[in-house]
Coordinates of C-alpha atoms in Angstrom, one line a residue:
K1 CA -11.2 -24.9 10.0
E2 CA -14.0 -25.3 7.4
T3 CA -14.2 -24.1 3.8
V4 CA -16.2 -20.9 3.3
A5 CA -18.8 -22.8 1.3
N6 CA -19.8 -24.8 4.4
Y7 CA -20.8 -21.7 6.4
T8 CA -24.5 -21.0 6.9
P9 CA -25.7 -17.5 7.6
V10 CA -26.2 -18.4 11.2
E11 CA -22.6 -19.6 11.5
A12 CA -21.4 -16.5 9.6
E13 CA -23.3 -14.4 12.2
K14 CA -21.2 -15.9 14.9
I15 CA -18.0 -14.9 13.1
T16 CA -19.0 -11.4 11.8
G17 CA -21.5 -10.2 14.4
I18 CA -23.8 -9.3 11.5
P19 CA -27.4 -10.8 11.9
A20 CA -27.9 -13.9 9.7
A21 CA -31.1 -12.4 8.1
Q22 CA -29.1 -9.3 7.1
I23 CA -26.4 -11.5 5.5
E24 CA -29.0 -13.4 3.6
Q25 CA -30.7 -10.2 2.4
V26 CA -27.5 -8.5 1.2
A27 CA -26.4 -11.7 -0.5
T28 CA -29.7 -11.9 -2.3
W29 CA -29.6 -8.3 -3.4
Y30 CA -26.0 -8.7 -4.7
A31 CA -26.7 -12.0 -6.5
T32 CA -30.0 -11.0 -8.2
T33 CA -29.3 -7.4 -9.3
R34 CA -28.5 -6.8 -12.9
K35 CA -25.1 -5.1 -12.2
A36 CA -23.1 -4.9 -9.0
G37 CA -19.6 -3.8 -8.4
V38 CA -17.4 -4.6 -5.4
Y39 CA -15.3 -1.7 -4.2
Y40 CA -12.8 -2.3 -1.4
T41 CA -9.8 -0.7 0.3
L42 CA -7.2 -1.5 2.8
G43 CA -9.7 -2.7 5.4
I44 CA -9.9 -5.9 3.3
T45 CA -6.3 -6.5 2.6
E46 CA -4.3 -5.3 5.7
H47 CA -4.9 -8.5 7.7
S48 CA -2.8 -11.6 8.3
H49 CA -5.4 -13.3 6.1
G50 CA -5.9 -10.4 3.7
T51 CA -5.3 -12.5 0.6
D52 CA -8.1 -14.9 1.6
N53 CA -10.4 -11.9 2.0
V54 CA -9.7 -10.9 -1.6
Y55 CA -10.1 -14.5 -2.8
C56 CA -13.5 -14.6 -1.2
L57 CA -14.6 -11.4 -2.9
A58 CA -13.3 -12.7 -6.3
N59 CA -15.1 -16.0 -5.7
L60 CA -18.3 -14.0 -5.0
V61 CA -18.0 -12.0 -8.2
L62 CA -17.2 -15.1 -10.3
M63 CA -20.1 -17.2 -8.9
T64 CA -22.7 -14.4 -9.5
G65 CA -21.4 -13.4 -12.9
H66 CA -20.8 -9.8 -12.0
L67 CA -17.8 -9.2 -14.2
G68 CA -17.0 -8.4 -17.8
V69 CA -19.7 -5.7 -17.9
R70 CA -19.8 -2.0 -17.1
S71 CA -20.3 -1.0 -13.4
A72 CA -19.4 -4.5 -12.1
G73 CA -16.4 -6.6 -11.2
M74 CA -13.8 -6.1 -8.4
N75 CA -12.5 -2.6 -7.9
P76 CA -9.7 -2.0 -5.4
L77 CA -9.5 1.7 -4.5
R78 CA -5.8 2.4 -4.3
G79 CA -4.6 4.0 -1.1
Q80 CA -1.9 6.4 -2.3
N81 CA -1.3 8.8 -5.2
N82 CA -0.1 6.9 -8.3
V83 CA 0.2 3.6 -6.5
Q84 CA -1.6 2.1 -9.5
G85 CA 1.0 3.5 -11.8
A86 CA 3.9 2.3 -9.5
S87 CA 2.4 -1.3 -9.5
D88 CA 1.9 -1.1 -13.3
V89 CA 5.6 -0.5 -13.9
G90 CA 7.0 -3.2 -11.6
L91 CA 7.1 -1.7 -8.1
V92 CA 6.0 -5.1 -6.9
P93 CA 8.7 -7.4 -5.7
M94 CA 7.6 -10.5 -7.6
L95 CA 6.6 -8.8 -10.8
L96 CA 8.3 -6.9 -13.7
P97 CA 6.5 -4.1 -15.5
G98 CA 3.0 -5.0 -16.7
Y99 CA 2.4 -7.6 -14.0
Q100 CA 4.8 -10.1 -15.7
A101 CA 6.2 -12.6 -13.3
V102 CA 9.9 -12.4 -12.6
T103 CA 9.9 -16.2 -12.2
D104 CA 8.9 -16.6 -15.9
E105 CA 12.0 -17.4 -17.9
A106 CA 10.6 -16.0 -21.2
V107 CA 9.6 -12.7 -19.6
R108 CA 13.1 -12.4 -18.0
A109 CA 14.7 -13.1 -21.3
T110 CA 12.8 -10.2 -22.9
F111 CA 13.9 -7.7 -20.2
E112 CA 17.5 -9.1 -20.1
A113 CA 17.8 -8.5 -23.9
A114 CA 16.6 -4.9 -23.5
W115 CA 18.7 -4.1 -20.4
H116 CA 21.8 -6.1 -21.2
V117 CA 22.0 -7.5 -17.6
P118 CA 21.0 -10.9 -16.1
L119 CA 18.0 -10.7 -13.8
D120 CA 17.5 -12.5 -10.5
P121 CA 14.7 -15.1 -11.0
N122 CA 13.7 -14.9 -7.4
P123 CA 10.9 -12.6 -6.1
G124 CA 12.1 -9.7 -4.0
L125 CA 11.0 -8.6 -0.5
T126 CA 8.0 -6.5 0.5
V127 CA 8.4 -3.4 2.7
V128 CA 8.0 -5.2 6.0
E129 CA 10.2 -8.1 4.9
I130 CA 12.9 -5.5 4.1
M131 CA 12.7 -4.1 7.6
H132 CA 12.9 -7.6 9.0
G133 CA 16.0 -8.1 6.9
A134 CA 17.6 -4.9 8.1
L135 CA 16.8 -5.9 11.7
D136 CA 18.6 -9.3 11.4
G137 CA 21.5 -8.0 9.4
R138 CA 20.7 -9.5 6.0
I139 CA 20.2 -6.0 4.5
K140 CA 23.0 -3.6 5.0
G141 CA 21.9 -0.5 3.1
M142 CA 18.9 1.1 1.6
L143 CA 17.8 4.0 -0.7
M144 CA 14.4 5.1 0.4
M145 CA 12.3 7.3 -2.0
G146 CA 9.2 9.1 -0.9
E147 CA 8.4 6.8 2.0
N148 CA 8.3 7.3 5.7
P149 CA 8.2 3.8 7.2
F150 CA 9.3 4.9 10.7
L151 CA 5.7 6.2 11.0
S152 CA 3.8 4.1 8.4
D153 CA 5.2 0.6 9.2
P154 CA 3.8 -1.6 11.9
N155 CA 5.5 -2.2 15.3
M156 CA 7.5 1.1 15.3
N157 CA 10.0 0.1 18.0
K158 CA 11.1 -2.8 15.7
V159 CA 11.4 -0.4 12.8
R160 CA 13.5 2.0 14.8
K161 CA 15.9 -0.9 15.6
A162 CA 16.0 -2.0 12.0
L163 CA 16.9 1.5 10.7
Q164 CA 19.6 1.9 13.4
N165 CA 21.0 -1.5 12.3
L166 CA 21.6 -0.4 8.7
S167 CA 25.2 0.3 7.7
F168 CA 24.0 3.0 5.3
L169 CA 20.7 4.7 4.6
A170 CA 19.9 7.3 1.9
V171 CA 16.5 9.1 1.9
Q172 CA 15.2 10.8 -1.2
D173 CA 12.2 13.1 -0.3
I174 CA 10.8 16.6 -0.4
F175 CA 10.8 17.1 3.4
L176 CA 12.9 16.0 6.3
T177 CA 10.7 13.1 7.4
E178 CA 11.0 11.1 10.7
T179 CA 12.7 8.4 8.7
A180 CA 15.1 10.9 7.1
E181 CA 16.5 11.7 10.5
F182 CA 18.1 8.2 10.5
A183 CA 19.7 8.8 7.1
D184 CA 23.4 9.1 6.3
V185 CA 22.6 11.0 3.1
I186 CA 19.5 13.0 2.2
L187 CA 18.7 13.6 -1.5
P188 CA 16.3 16.6 -1.8
A189 CA 13.7 15.6 -4.4
S190 CA 10.8 17.1 -6.4
T191 CA 7.1 17.4 -6.0
A192 CA 4.5 16.5 -8.6
A193 CA 4.3 20.1 -9.8
E194 CA 8.1 20.2 -10.3
K195 CA 8.4 17.3 -12.8
T196 CA 7.0 15.8 -16.0
G197 CA 5.8 12.2 -16.0
T198 CA 2.9 9.8 -16.1
Y199 CA 0.3 8.8 -13.5
V200 CA -2.2 6.0 -13.5
N201 CA -5.4 6.0 -11.5
T202 CA -7.5 3.1 -10.2
N203 CA -9.6 3.3 -13.4
R204 CA -6.4 2.5 -15.4
M205 CA -6.4 6.0 -16.9
V206 CA -2.8 6.9 -17.9
Q207 CA -2.4 10.7 -17.5
L208 CA 0.5 13.0 -18.4
G209 CA 1.5 15.6 -15.9
H210 CA 3.6 18.6 -17.0
Q211 CA 6.2 20.4 -15.0
A212 CA 4.8 23.7 -13.8
I213 CA 7.7 25.1 -11.7
S214 CA 11.3 24.3 -11.1
P215 CA 12.5 22.5 -7.9
P216 CA 13.7 25.0 -5.3
G217 CA 17.3 25.3 -4.0
Q218 CA 19.4 22.1 -4.4
A219 CA 16.3 19.9 -4.9
R220 CA 16.4 17.8 -8.1
I221 CA 14.0 15.9 -10.4
D222 CA 13.6 12.4 -9.0
G223 CA 14.4 10.7 -12.3
D224 CA 17.6 12.7 -12.7
I225 CA 18.7 11.6 -9.2
L226 CA 18.1 8.0 -10.0
I227 CA 19.8 8.1 -13.4
D228 CA 22.9 9.8 -12.0
L229 CA 23.1 7.4 -9.1
A230 CA 22.7 4.4 -11.4
N231 CA 25.5 5.6 -13.7
R232 CA 27.8 6.2 -10.8
M233 CA 27.2 2.7 -9.6
I234 CA 28.0 1.4 -13.1
E235 CA 31.2 3.5 -13.1
K236 CA 32.2 2.0 -9.8
D237 CA 31.5 -1.5 -11.2
A238 CA 33.6 -0.6 -14.3
S239 CA 36.7 0.1 -12.1
E240 CA 36.7 -3.6 -11.2
K241 CA 35.8 -5.2 -14.5
P242 CA 35.1 -4.1 -18.1
I243 CA 31.8 -2.3 -18.6
D244 CA 29.3 -2.9 -21.4
K245 CA 28.6 0.6 -22.7
R246 CA 25.0 -0.4 -23.4
R247 CA 24.4 -0.7 -19.7
V248 CA 24.8 3.0 -19.1
W249 CA 21.5 4.7 -18.3
A250 CA 21.2 7.3 -21.1
Y251 CA 17.7 8.8 -20.9
D252 CA 17.3 12.4 -22.1
S253 CA 13.8 12.9 -20.9
P254 CA 10.9 11.2 -19.0
Q255 CA 9.5 10.4 -22.4
D256 CA 12.5 8.3 -23.2
I257 CA 11.8 6.2 -20.1
W258 CA 8.1 5.9 -21.0
D259 CA 8.9 4.8 -24.5
E260 CA 11.1 2.0 -23.1
I261 CA 8.3 1.0 -20.6
V262 CA 5.8 0.8 -23.5
S263 CA 8.2 -1.4 -25.6
L264 CA 8.4 -4.0 -22.8
T265 CA 5.0 -3.8 -21.3
P266 CA 2.0 -5.2 -23.3
I267 CA -0.6 -3.4 -21.2
F268 CA 0.7 0.0 -22.3
E269 CA 1.2 -1.0 -26.0
S270 CA 0.9 1.9 -28.4
I271 CA 0.2 4.5 -25.7
T272 CA 2.3 7.6 -26.4
Y273 CA 2.9 11.0 -24.9
D274 CA 1.0 12.5 -27.9
D275 CA -2.0 10.3 -27.2
M276 CA -2.1 11.3 -23.5
A277 CA -1.8 15.0 -24.4
A278 CA -4.7 14.8 -26.9
R279 CA -7.3 12.7 -25.0
T280 CA -8.1 10.3 -22.1
V281 CA -6.2 7.1 -22.5
I282 CA -6.7 3.9 -20.5
W283 CA -4.8 0.6 -20.6
P284 CA -5.1 -1.7 -22.5
R285 CA -5.6 1.0 -25.1
D286 CA -9.3 1.6 -25.7
E287 CA -10.4 -1.3 -23.6
Q288 CA -13.0 0.3 -21.3
I289 CA -14.0 -3.1 -19.8
I290 CA -11.6 -5.9 -19.1
F291 CA -12.1 -9.6 -18.4
K292 CA -15.0 -9.9 -20.9
D293 CA -14.0 -13.2 -22.4
D294 CA -11.0 -14.6 -20.4
F295 CA -8.7 -14.1 -17.4
P296 CA -5.0 -14.2 -16.9
R297 CA -5.3 -17.3 -14.7
G298 CA -8.0 -19.1 -16.8
R299 CA -11.8 -19.1 -16.9
G300 CA -14.0 -20.0 -14.0
K301 CA -11.3 -20.9 -11.4
F302 CA -12.4 -20.5 -7.8
V303 CA -9.9 -20.3 -4.9
P304 CA -10.8 -22.2 -1.7
A305 CA -10.5 -20.0 1.4
E306 CA -10.9 -20.8 5.0
F307 CA -11.9 -18.6 7.9
T308 CA -8.8 -17.7 9.9
P309 CA -8.9 -15.5 13.0
A310 CA -6.5 -12.6 13.4
D311 CA -3.0 -13.2 14.5
E312 CA -3.6 -11.5 17.9
L313 CA -7.0 -11.7 19.5
P314 CA -8.3 -9.7 22.5
D315 CA -8.0 -11.3 26.0
E316 CA -8.3 -10.2 29.6
A317 CA -5.1 -8.2 29.5
Y318 CA -5.8 -6.5 26.2
P319 CA -9.6 -6.7 25.8
L320 CA -10.2 -4.2 22.9
V321 CA -9.5 -4.5 19.1
L322 CA -7.5 -1.7 17.4
N323 CA -8.2 -0.6 13.9
T324 CA -6.0 2.1 12.3
G325 CA -6.5 4.3 9.3
R326 CA -6.7 7.9 7.9
V327 CA -8.8 11.0 8.6
L328 CA -10.1 13.2 5.8
Q329 CA -7.8 16.1 6.4
H330 CA -4.4 14.2 6.5
W331 CA -2.5 12.1 4.1
H332 CA -0.5 9.0 5.3
T333 CA 2.2 10.2 7.7
G334 CA 1.3 13.9 7.4
T335 CA 4.6 14.7 5.6
M336 CA 2.8 17.2 3.5
T337 CA -0.6 17.8 5.0
R338 CA 0.6 18.5 8.5
R339 CA 2.7 21.3 7.1
T340 CA -0.5 22.8 5.6
K341 CA -1.8 25.3 8.2
A342 CA -5.5 25.1 7.3
L343 CA -5.6 21.2 7.4
D344 CA -3.6 21.0 10.6
E345 CA -5.8 23.5 12.3
I346 CA -8.9 21.4 11.4
A347 CA -7.3 18.1 12.6
P348 CA -4.4 19.0 14.8
E349 CA -4.0 15.9 17.0
A350 CA -4.4 12.2 17.3
F351 CA -7.4 10.7 19.1
V352 CA -8.8 7.3 20.0
E353 CA -12.4 6.7 18.8
M354 CA -14.6 4.6 21.1
T355 CA -18.2 3.9 21.8
L356 CA -19.9 5.7 24.7
D357 CA -20.7 2.3 26.3
D358 CA -17.0 1.3 26.3
M359 CA -16.1 4.7 27.7
D360 CA -18.7 4.4 30.4
R361 CA -17.5 0.9 31.3
L362 CA -14.0 2.1 31.7
S363 CA -15.1 5.3 33.6
I364 CA -13.6 7.5 30.8
S365 CA -15.0 10.8 29.6
D366 CA -15.2 12.1 26.1
G367 CA -12.0 14.2 25.4
E368 CA -10.1 12.7 28.3
L369 CA -6.4 12.0 28.0
V370 CA -5.8 8.2 28.1
A371 CA -3.1 5.6 27.6
V372 CA -3.6 3.0 24.9
S373 CA -1.2 0.1 25.0
S374 CA -0.6 -3.2 23.2
R375 CA 2.1 -5.9 23.7
R376 CA 4.4 -3.7 21.7
G377 CA 4.1 -0.2 23.3
V378 CA 2.0 2.6 24.6
I379 CA 0.8 6.0 23.4
R380 CA -1.2 8.8 25.1
L381 CA -4.0 10.6 23.3
K382 CA -7.5 12.0 23.9
T383 CA -10.7 10.0 23.6
K384 CA -13.4 10.7 21.0
A385 CA -16.9 9.4 21.5
S386 CA -18.2 7.8 18.3
K387 CA -21.0 5.7 16.8
R388 CA -18.8 4.7 13.9
V389 CA -16.8 2.0 15.8
S390 CA -18.3 -1.3 17.1
P391 CA -18.5 -2.2 20.7
G392 CA -15.2 -3.6 21.9
S393 CA -13.3 -1.8 19.1
V394 CA -11.3 1.4 18.9
F395 CA -9.9 3.5 16.0
I396 CA -6.7 5.5 15.9
P397 CA -5.4 7.5 12.9
F398 CA -1.8 6.9 12.1
H399 CA -0.8 10.4 10.9
F400 CA 0.5 11.8 14.2
K401 CA 4.1 11.4 15.3
E402 CA 3.1 12.7 18.8
A403 CA 0.9 9.6 19.3
P404 CA 2.0 7.2 16.6
A405 CA -0.5 4.4 16.2
N406 CA 2.1 2.1 14.7
I407 CA 3.8 1.7 18.1
L408 CA 0.9 -0.5 18.8
T409 CA 0.2 -2.4 15.6
N410 CA 1.2 -6.0 14.9
D411 CA 3.8 -6.8 12.2
A412 CA 2.4 -10.3 11.5
L413 CA 2.3 -10.8 7.8
D414 CA -0.2 -12.4 5.4
P415 CA 1.7 -15.6 4.2
D416 CA 0.8 -14.9 0.6
G417 CA 0.5 -11.2 0.1
K418 CA 3.1 -10.3 2.8
I419 CA 0.8 -7.5 4.0
P420 CA 1.0 -6.6 7.7
E421 CA -2.0 -6.7 10.0
F422 CA -2.6 -3.0 10.4
K423 CA -6.3 -3.5 10.9
F424 CA -6.4 -5.8 13.9
C425 CA -4.5 -6.1 17.2
A426 CA -5.4 -6.3 20.9
V427 CA -5.1 -3.2 23.0
K428 CA -6.2 -1.8 26.3
V429 CA -7.3 1.8 27.2
E430 CA -6.6 3.1 30.6
K431 CA -7.2 6.4 32.5
I432 CA -4.1 8.4 33.2
T433 CA -3.9 9.0 37.0

């Protein structure tokens, strides 16, 4: 392995397949233009070396000075609704709200004083690590809210065994998902239109959403479910030892919760419901551009990164590379969009996208039913001729339970970010005889 700085364009061509002259041209354009922004999505991060990919982009931005000004910097385009907001308020296993490290003793002390409970100083587990814990018996029970990992997590057969190995599973969702079919208890929840609360987009815009309709039937507001559940757990704890009354979750409205978040989270300082109702608000308040003068980790610090191949490379038995992702019409595991008649009619079934040359080499026709297999399983679906994929590569959307792409994908994790390698594994495509 060599450091990235040692690679010439010719050597980079061998790794990427992109002509050396084109690499040089794009690098020159990027370095010499007045303003340039980097925008990336999960194709950068969902690799067993995804953290290094992000480090390389950050190094590139830093060495060219494309940061701290409008229309520049690094801009991750978040993959799900309000995932930015969820991350902002601590739904990251090693961080408390506002990207404050759980390992920082002073940060923990602030939250412990507000919540009146001691906090674990150790980072938590990521989604795939949780499944690994369920599989080997370290995790006995789970509450799963608005997530369908049976279809969305890699290596579906392993996920099935993990869910079956749990002693207890509760699923809080708006529909009976494939994961909910494993649940001991299902808590019917609310959609965005049925509750009031805040959302944050990838531009750091904090937006207030108002309840438009009431949840149907026995469905309840998500926050109310969590508050009641937390208080019942505290009552159970109180039956065994004295309870500190300050520990009771006593929120009268979503605004109460937001006010507490603001009091503990510097990035949201002074942002109120009244502000959001009156105008567009971003965090930090009124800071249109961040990283103008300094950075959380210090100024001018590069991170060395090495080229590392994918965890599973193609070979004679599995000669093609699989990439998975979304199509325009559907969202994630199709929990909502596949129940929408118009969208499902436009994109009703899974497909495997291939080049015509690869199809000809395998004596496969466009639209033919084929078997796609990896070392983890096999699915059957129709081919789709495409110029969008590279020779030797195939693409399969992961929305469709009838041909779930994640039976095939590899659950190898990035050692730093703990992100699974959704975007690369070895497969073969065969005619069905």
